[in-house]
């Protein structure tokens, strides 16, 4: 199979160069191919509407695209390394069927369009699911808060016990943070909800007319993204915006995990998890470890490393399309998956969290109430500064 | 003057330690002190409402706080190094006036509350101004687009000329990007719009009653932030969210600046700026440089470095208050200022941008129209793939 | 197969948790398994020396380990997902052979030791090869410099032509930079050259005696790393130090690639590469792109993202072993590979670089010599400042 | 005072642009001015050697430069904002004295040279001092290790008690890490030790002859850096290499600080510091905080943010001089200072560290010895795997 951009079959690339440029796109694209098929069908319908394809051509193409979709679902469709990506794999499959029909389908769209629309649809789908997962997690916090209502816990400043607080206040603080994050994620998704289809075609609008609104409705996009330069640049930009918003989630869960790892040390001993969350040591017979929270903590780093990879490319690039845009695919797909997994793992942890009531109450020792003592003096008309001094003298 | 937290005047810190811990907060806080005064007045009114302060005490305090505000406006108020921050400086000033009144004012608020509310008000004010600046910049792009309407310009892929485009499409792409950013900045500001006042007091709500809604209205906050643990954590989190949203602006302007630096090389020579934007060389008599765009480009890096400093602290911290939160002040204040300056500089550049029409049109050479040629063949019912090959043969 | 740390076969992990914790280590470890076998043989010999293993047990074990090495070479050895890593896979294989012998081999070593020594050997091997590749690249620059000797080229400041220079000076500047990097990489490798074997065993040195020097010599390590806490921490630290040094290489190559992409735009047109380095466009028939340099540029970002992932973990961790250490495996293996590939690709590019002499000389236009004119005046005893002004007036 | 690069006094910059471009260089340069004077004297001597300056001119200039040095020492010399930097301030001062002599001094050097040499000398001086501070810190660890010899302490894996260890092993692990860092810092300093003086002059070597070796010896540089393009690029690169090496120190100290903050929580309570290291709370009368270790931890972040700012600029830049190079000054000067301060603070902490022996020994509870029990079984010829199981059953 020739590459889409090859002019004749005798032209060949240096194979070392080819390996370096193809990378692992052909593997990653298995996650994306379904979305390409979905909008290719919309594109075919539109080409029929504007007389590029006859009705029977349209019907054949829709049928064949459904056929590939079926194969993909059953993991019976493969993207070959020399095909580079899912777009070429589809083309390769359909060209064999009936070349003269397929060749018309690439009218008005570039490979840049193809990946742009595919990624947008992928994002709409996956991030909507992530939003659902977050809502489930928020509910799990709610349920757990009710369950452990009334159990006291020290509040720390500078990692030193400071004031009396409670387990539910700690859980509620994480839940509140996730709620604020949701607003960010939804805003990011709203920005992503723009149809870049045929942005490149813009350059020849004087040549042909396209029904952009039609595909916009067909694919449930909120609006058309008309500027082709911005469409190209926004491939990177929208990925980065989605990522920024999800990073807030990851940081909240890092915080939860980091607290957990600390709170279940023997020295604190506030919480624990069932045995099925444990791993052991290859040397020390007595050890039981809860690796899972360490991994949540670490995956936040991993995530921020992928964010770095995506974010930084803007610094290299002049306006227009640059090959670098293409390379965000790996980190982008990975952190979408990572985020979803991490939310689900945390949900499992919240649901199974066991609170060591006696230890927590024992930890709420007398000195936590020093400020309350001062305020009781305030109630008897001592000024706060004086009350502070009076109580403070006991703790010199 | 003793520090707020000192129990007796004989306790002293190691002076090397003191220098290391105070840092330059006392200088930075000159930017914040006005906001502290604003909400201290609301706090005083509330304390009067709940009978902690008498009417005459309230009136005296409001008058004194206005007095400090006046001094601040005339740069006649100084925060001393040993006072550490603006909160202590105000306290120090008022304690001299009438100690027995002032000592009541610290009722229900901790230094943590003080900086939290102060920063929120600072952010509401500054970021609202930044939003205005962005809107002005968007309008400047609009005006310039109308002015240079119709001037062609090549569109680049892989930094190679690719298709015919136009100057206004380039400017419009940046403008569109700024518009999407605005939505992000406004969302970030909405999240910031929560009143954390007296979050610490929560721990003794059984002791006293506070009218949180009153101060919320007084200070124009949209809602009360009730969870004291989240309030504490959100100091960092909200700063980071604001920063993330502004980073999108900075990256757009980086892109604009980076394109500009390239486009006014002698080799491209598409744009220029008036002489008053130029610097020279200390060695080469012929040189004229437009440092300003290099600085915009670089300041985006500077900005992202400050973002890094703010973002990363979450990794160190257990729930509760940690000293580290306090250290975001310098990067936070700096990048708020940096963003505003950079937007204003870019506005100046857009307004003064001069377009080298003849160079741009000369640059739109014949090969840019190869795709259009192919599409003309498509119109005569050649399939696109065949048309591509036919035209492509001329460019082997 | 049970995991090394499992106490009985009825204990089971939640499968979602298991998936989340195992990650893709079992795939990555195919790169590491050979190194594990190498030092396991040294360990077996040592155990024989201190009477834990008999001569015949030793011989059998060495033979079996060679057997696995053979299978690995032919890609006939597989690490199963449930085995987690290469250490368990080897154990699993040998336990079947003769359980009672194998069980003795884990004496004095923990899984932590195993991965530590394995990674050190992997690093010594791979980074030595990278050093060779850099030396080859330095030579290629040398050769190319001789080949294009004498061809002029403008030197730029602020991206504006500034003074007359030459192609060889540009190439030489990159070569010089690579030479300084070599010193860093060699220092990093020297630090890595410490044998952490049996660091954990340290805790029971009162129980048994180990011949650390013997394995040190056997595995060509320069010295023993005695402190077990540092050994554990240095897993991360040494990986990071290696990475920091290699990042200098990647940044030099980024710079080379970035210059190249600019210099072969039509507007500059200073250099080109043979057709076998080119890709095309799926839409524009006329396009020829040199993606390869864009990829080098981008891979520098990718690399720095992996560096970020490795670097940042230190922030999460208390002293001792933390699960997070284990997660650097993926980024570490990837960037070692990425660095080697990128150096080789650049070597290919340097060797095939074609210099457009006429364009370069045309670009060295008159104004580049303004400073030289000023210096000629200096030679006639005009002060430099005056000479600068006299010549500068021609360029107002 | 006109700027060095101004051609006539009527040319003016837009004042908004001027503010944006000058930044705070004029303040930062107070740290650098002494080094400029040092090498300006060497430059003057060389100009005399090659007949540009007469003996009497040379003597006058050396005397005047010493005069400025004296003023700088007494803080009586000021760099004005409109002078931009220290080089111009010196020029401005000397031009008033005897313009016709001074104007000759700028022969063969550009402002780029000036800052390059100045920064190299600044780095040699400051980093040498940092190396001394590290050596002092290493000795303090040594002393403390001897002092607390024999006190047990648990070793942690996954933040859970794992095996018996000791306080000195923990301190020794940090000390060992610092020793490895020293090798990196010294290598970085060796790379920095190259004289870039008159690199720009290279372009006119055909015009004049310069005695580079002379100034090299005069300023104690190890070798001449001949390639002017590399000299220009290495301004950034050497700063970054120095920074990378110092970041290792900062990360070690972060780890020390982070452990300390954890170990002196009430829950662990292993260590403490004298009262003079403490701060208090403005609300809670009982609180005593050790902010200083939180600050060390945080300053590591601050440091890495400055590293980010310096590192990232390479991505923006084509070969040659770019304005962006100039902007590393602020982060570079700041982190040099920050590193020195942080090392000194840690030294103070190590010297004053008080070890809570009874708590530490109580913490070494029975389960820490489970592995030792297993090894005792190994000594009676049980295989390790079986011994592990036997002992493990007690901890199910």
JSON list of C-alpha atoms in Angstrom, two decimals, chain A residues 154-163 258 261-262 264-268 270 275 279-291 294 297 308 311-312 315-316 363 367-371 374-375 384-385 387-389 391-393 395-396, chain D residues 154-163 258 261-262 264-268 270 275 279-291 294 297 308 311-312 315-316 363 367-371 374-375 384-385 387-389 391-393 395-396:
[
{"chain": "A", "resi": 154, "resn": "UNK", "atom": "CA", "xyz": [-7.25, 16.39, 64.23]},
{"chain": "A", "resi": 155, "resn": "UNK", "atom": "CA", "xyz": [-6.73, 19.19, 61.75]},
{"chain": "A", "resi": 156, "resn": "UNK", "atom": "CA", "xyz": [-3.07, 19.84, 60.97]},
{"chain": "A", "resi": 157, "resn": "UNK", "atom": "CA", "xyz": [-1.06, 22.96, 60.27]},
{"chain": "A", "resi": 158, "resn": "UNK", "atom": "CA", "xyz": [2.65, 22.63, 59.45]},
{"chain": "A", "resi": 159, "resn": "UNK", "atom": "CA", "xyz": [2.00, 18.85, 59.82]},
{"chain": "A", "resi": 160, "resn": "UNK", "atom": "CA", "xyz": [1.40, 19.43, 63.52]},
{"chain": "A", "resi": 161, "resn": "UNK", "atom": "CA", "xyz": [-1.92, 18.84, 65.24]},
{"chain": "A", "resi": 162, "resn": "UNK", "atom": "CA", "xyz": [-3.74, 22.16, 65.38]},
{"chain": "A", "resi": 163, "resn": "UNK", "atom": "CA", "xyz": [-7.48, 22.03, 66.02]},
{"chain": "A", "resi": 258, "resn": "UNK", "atom": "CA", "xyz": [-0.96, 11.22, 49.57]},
{"chain": "A", "resi": 261, "resn": "UNK", "atom": "CA", "xyz": [-0.53, 6.87, 52.52]},
{"chain": "A", "resi": 262, "resn": "UNK", "atom": "CA", "xyz": [0.37, 9.07, 55.48]},
{"chain": "A", "resi": 264, "resn": "UNK", "atom": "CA", "xyz": [-2.34, 4.57, 57.34]},
{"chain": "A", "resi": 265, "resn": "UNK", "atom": "CA", "xyz": [1.24, 4.53, 58.53]},
{"chain": "A", "resi": 266, "resn": "UNK", "atom": "CA", "xyz": [1.49, 2.73, 61.86]},
{"chain": "A", "resi": 267, "resn": "UNK", "atom": "CA", "xyz": [2.35, 6.10, 63.41]},
{"chain": "A", "resi": 268, "resn": "UNK", "atom": "CA", "xyz": [-0.99, 7.65, 62.43]},
{"chain": "A", "resi": 270, "resn": "UNK", "atom": "CA", "xyz": [-6.31, 6.42, 61.08]},
{"chain": "A", "resi": 275, "resn": "UNK", "atom": "CA", "xyz": [-6.83, -7.23, 52.28]},
{"chain": "A", "resi": 279, "resn": "UNK", "atom": "CA", "xyz": [0.61, -6.44, 48.09]},
{"chain": "A", "resi": 280, "resn": "UNK", "atom": "CA", "xyz": [3.55, -7.89, 50.04]},
{"chain": "A", "resi": 281, "resn": "UNK", "atom": "CA", "xyz": [7.34, -7.92, 50.06]},
{"chain": "A", "resi": 282, "resn": "UNK", "atom": "CA", "xyz": [9.66, -10.51, 48.51]},
{"chain": "A", "resi": 283, "resn": "UNK", "atom": "CA", "xyz": [11.94, -10.36, 51.55]},
{"chain": "A", "resi": 284, "resn": "UNK", "atom": "CA", "xyz": [10.04, -9.23, 54.61]},
{"chain": "A", "resi": 285, "resn": "UNK", "atom": "CA", "xyz": [7.47, -11.79, 55.72]},
{"chain": "A", "resi": 286, "resn": "UNK", "atom": "CA", "xyz": [5.49, -9.36, 57.86]},
{"chain": "A", "resi": 287, "resn": "UNK", "atom": "CA", "xyz": [4.84, -6.66, 55.25]},
{"chain": "A", "resi": 288, "resn": "UNK", "atom": "CA", "xyz": [1.46, -5.62, 53.85]},
{"chain": "A", "resi": 289, "resn": "UNK", "atom": "CA", "xyz": [1.57, -2.69, 51.47]},
{"chain": "A", "resi": 290, "resn": "UNK", "atom": "CA", "xyz": [-1.16, -0.63, 49.86]},
{"chain": "A", "resi": 291, "resn": "UNK", "atom": "CA", "xyz": [0.68, 0.10, 46.62]},
{"chain": "A", "resi": 294, "resn": "UNK", "atom": "CA", "xyz": [1.27, 5.15, 45.95]},
{"chain": "A", "resi": 297, "resn": "UNK", "atom": "CA", "xyz": [0.11, 9.55, 43.71]},
{"chain": "A", "resi": 308, "resn": "UNK", "atom": "CA", "xyz": [4.38, 18.82, 29.75]},
{"chain": "A", "resi": 311, "resn": "UNK", "atom": "CA", "xyz": [2.02, 21.82, 26.38]},
{"chain": "A", "resi": 312, "resn": "UNK", "atom": "CA", "xyz": [5.56, 22.49, 25.34]},
{"chain": "A", "resi": 315, "resn": "UNK", "atom": "CA", "xyz": [7.04, 26.83, 21.68]},
{"chain": "A", "resi": 316, "resn": "UNK", "atom": "CA", "xyz": [8.53, 25.27, 18.59]},
{"chain": "A", "resi": 363, "resn": "UNK", "atom": "CA", "xyz": [-5.50, 11.51, 68.55]},
{"chain": "A", "resi": 367, "resn": "UNK", "atom": "CA", "xyz": [-4.03, 20.81, 73.25]},
{"chain": "A", "resi": 368, "resn": "UNK", "atom": "CA", "xyz": [-6.28, 20.91, 70.17]},
{"chain": "A", "resi": 369, "resn": "UNK", "atom": "CA", "xyz": [-8.81, 22.76, 72.31]},
{"chain": "A", "resi": 370, "resn": "UNK", "atom": "CA", "xyz": [-6.48, 25.61, 73.32]},
{"chain": "A", "resi": 371, "resn": "UNK", "atom": "CA", "xyz": [-8.06, 28.03, 70.85]},
{"chain": "A", "resi": 374, "resn": "UNK", "atom": "CA", "xyz": [-9.27, 31.33, 74.35]},
{"chain": "A", "resi": 375, "resn": "UNK", "atom": "CA", "xyz": [-12.62, 31.94, 72.68]},
{"chain": "A", "resi": 384, "resn": "UNK", "atom": "CA", "xyz": [-8.85, 37.94, 71.82]},
{"chain": "A", "resi": 385, "resn": "UNK", "atom": "CA", "xyz": [-5.21, 39.07, 72.02]},
{"chain": "A", "resi": 387, "resn": "UNK", "atom": "CA", "xyz": [-7.07, 35.56, 75.83]},
{"chain": "A", "resi": 388, "resn": "UNK", "atom": "CA", "xyz": [-4.44, 34.21, 73.44]},
{"chain": "A", "resi": 389, "resn": "UNK", "atom": "CA", "xyz": [-1.69, 35.24, 75.84]},
{"chain": "A", "resi": 391, "resn": "UNK", "atom": "CA", "xyz": [-3.92, 30.41, 77.28]},
{"chain": "A", "resi": 392, "resn": "UNK", "atom": "CA", "xyz": [-0.58, 30.53, 75.50]},
{"chain": "A", "resi": 393, "resn": "UNK", "atom": "CA", "xyz": [1.32, 30.69, 78.76]},
{"chain": "A", "resi": 395, "resn": "UNK", "atom": "CA", "xyz": [2.11, 25.97, 76.34]},
{"chain": "A", "resi": 396, "resn": "UNK", "atom": "CA", "xyz": [5.43, 27.81, 76.56]},
{"chain": "D", "resi": 154, "resn": "UNK", "atom": "CA", "xyz": [13.07, 1.90, 61.74]},
{"chain": "D", "resi": 155, "resn": "UNK", "atom": "CA", "xyz": [13.65, 1.74, 58.01]},
{"chain": "D", "resi": 156, "resn": "UNK", "atom": "CA", "xyz": [10.49, 2.28, 55.97]},
{"chain": "D", "resi": 157, "resn": "UNK", "atom": "CA", "xyz": [9.20, 0.81, 52.76]},
{"chain": "D", "resi": 158, "resn": "UNK", "atom": "CA", "xyz": [5.90, 2.08, 51.35]},
{"chain": "D", "resi": 159, "resn": "UNK", "atom": "CA", "xyz": [5.92, 4.41, 54.41]},
{"chain": "D", "resi": 160, "resn": "UNK", "atom": "CA", "xyz": [5.45, 1.35, 56.60]},
{"chain": "D", "resi": 161, "resn": "UNK", "atom": "CA", "xyz": [8.02, 0.16, 59.13]},
{"chain": "D", "resi": 162, "resn": "UNK", "atom": "CA", "xyz": [10.10, -2.51, 57.44]},
{"chain": "D", "resi": 163, "resn": "UNK", "atom": "CA", "xyz": [13.44, -3.33, 59.06]},
{"chain": "D", "resi": 258, "resn": "UNK", "atom": "CA", "xyz": [10.78, 16.57, 53.93]},
{"chain": "D", "resi": 261, "resn": "UNK", "atom": "CA", "xyz": [8.97, 17.63, 58.74]},
{"chain": "D", "resi": 262, "resn": "UNK", "atom": "CA", "xyz": [7.52, 14.13, 58.89]},
{"chain": "D", "resi": 264, "resn": "UNK", "atom": "CA", "xyz": [9.00, 15.67, 64.04]},
{"chain": "D", "resi": 265, "resn": "UNK", "atom": "CA", "xyz": [5.24, 15.32, 63.79]},
{"chain": "D", "resi": 266, "resn": "UNK", "atom": "CA", "xyz": [3.80, 14.30, 67.15]},
{"chain": "D", "resi": 267, "resn": "UNK", "atom": "CA", "xyz": [2.94, 10.94, 65.56]},
{"chain": "D", "resi": 268, "resn": "UNK", "atom": "CA", "xyz": [6.59, 10.11, 64.81]},
{"chain": "D", "resi": 270, "resn": "UNK", "atom": "CA", "xyz": [11.89, 11.28, 66.35]},
{"chain": "D", "resi": 275, "resn": "UNK", "atom": "CA", "xyz": [13.26, 26.97, 70.27]},
{"chain": "D", "resi": 279, "resn": "UNK", "atom": "CA", "xyz": [7.51, 30.26, 64.80]},
{"chain": "D", "resi": 280, "resn": "UNK", "atom": "CA", "xyz": [3.97, 30.31, 66.23]},
{"chain": "D", "resi": 281, "resn": "UNK", "atom": "CA", "xyz": [0.35, 30.77, 65.14]},
{"chain": "D", "resi": 282, "resn": "UNK", "atom": "CA", "xyz": [-1.73, 33.96, 65.24]},
{"chain": "D", "resi": 283, "resn": "UNK", "atom": "CA", "xyz": [-4.77, 32.03, 66.47]},
{"chain": "D", "resi": 284, "resn": "UNK", "atom": "CA", "xyz": [-3.72, 28.86, 68.23]},
{"chain": "D", "resi": 285, "resn": "UNK", "atom": "CA", "xyz": [-1.95, 29.58, 71.52]},
{"chain": "D", "resi": 286, "resn": "UNK", "atom": "CA", "xyz": [-0.38, 26.12, 71.79]},
{"chain": "D", "resi": 287, "resn": "UNK", "atom": "CA", "xyz": [1.37, 25.95, 68.41]},
{"chain": "D", "resi": 288, "resn": "UNK", "atom": "CA", "xyz": [5.11, 25.77, 67.76]},
{"chain": "D", "resi": 289, "resn": "UNK", "atom": "CA", "xyz": [6.09, 25.38, 64.11]},
{"chain": "D", "resi": 290, "resn": "UNK", "atom": "CA", "xyz": [9.39, 24.68, 62.43]},
{"chain": "D", "resi": 291, "resn": "UNK", "atom": "CA", "xyz": [8.71, 26.67, 59.25]},
{"chain": "D", "resi": 294, "resn": "UNK", "atom": "CA", "xyz": [9.00, 23.66, 55.13]},
{"chain": "D", "resi": 297, "resn": "UNK", "atom": "CA", "xyz": [11.29, 21.97, 50.93]},
{"chain": "D", "resi": 308, "resn": "UNK", "atom": "CA", "xyz": [12.48, 25.69, 34.09]},
{"chain": "D", "resi": 311, "resn": "UNK", "atom": "CA", "xyz": [16.05, 25.64, 30.48]},
{"chain": "D", "resi": 312, "resn": "UNK", "atom": "CA", "xyz": [13.08, 26.33, 28.29]},
{"chain": "D", "resi": 315, "resn": "UNK", "atom": "CA", "xyz": [13.28, 26.01, 22.44]},
{"chain": "D", "resi": 316, "resn": "UNK", "atom": "CA", "xyz": [12.57, 29.43, 21.06]},
{"chain": "D", "resi": 363, "resn": "UNK", "atom": "CA", "xyz": [9.52, 2.55, 67.45]},
{"chain": "D", "resi": 367, "resn": "UNK", "atom": "CA", "xyz": [7.87, -7.06, 63.57]},
{"chain": "D", "resi": 368, "resn": "UNK", "atom": "CA", "xyz": [10.93, -5.28, 62.18]},
{"chain": "D", "resi": 369, "resn": "UNK", "atom": "CA", "xyz": [12.89, -8.41, 63.01]},
{"chain": "D", "resi": 370, "resn": "UNK", "atom": "CA", "xyz": [10.72, -10.83, 61.00]},
{"chain": "D", "resi": 371, "resn": "UNK", "atom": "CA", "xyz": [13.24, -11.01, 58.18]},
{"chain": "D", "resi": 374, "resn": "UNK", "atom": "CA", "xyz": [13.73, -15.95, 58.51]},
{"chain": "D", "resi": 375, "resn": "UNK", "atom": "CA", "xyz": [17.46, -15.63, 57.97]},
{"chain": "D", "resi": 384, "resn": "UNK", "atom": "CA", "xyz": [14.87, -18.76, 52.11]},
{"chain": "D", "resi": 385, "resn": "UNK", "atom": "CA", "xyz": [11.51, -19.23, 50.40]},
{"chain": "D", "resi": 387, "resn": "UNK", "atom": "CA", "xyz": [11.72, -19.67, 55.88]},
{"chain": "D", "resi": 388, "resn": "UNK", "atom": "CA", "xyz": [9.80, -16.69, 54.47]},
{"chain": "D", "resi": 389, "resn": "UNK", "atom": "CA", "xyz": [6.60, -18.74, 54.53]},
{"chain": "D", "resi": 391, "resn": "UNK", "atom": "CA", "xyz": [7.69, -16.65, 59.50]},
{"chain": "D", "resi": 392, "resn": "UNK", "atom": "CA", "xyz": [5.07, -15.04, 57.25]},
{"chain": "D", "resi": 393, "resn": "UNK", "atom": "CA", "xyz": [2.31, -17.16, 58.70]},
{"chain": "D", "resi": 395, "resn": "UNK", "atom": "CA", "xyz": [1.74, -12.04, 60.17]},
{"chain": "D", "resi": 396, "resn": "UNK", "atom": "CA", "xyz": [-1.25, -13.08, 58.04]}
]
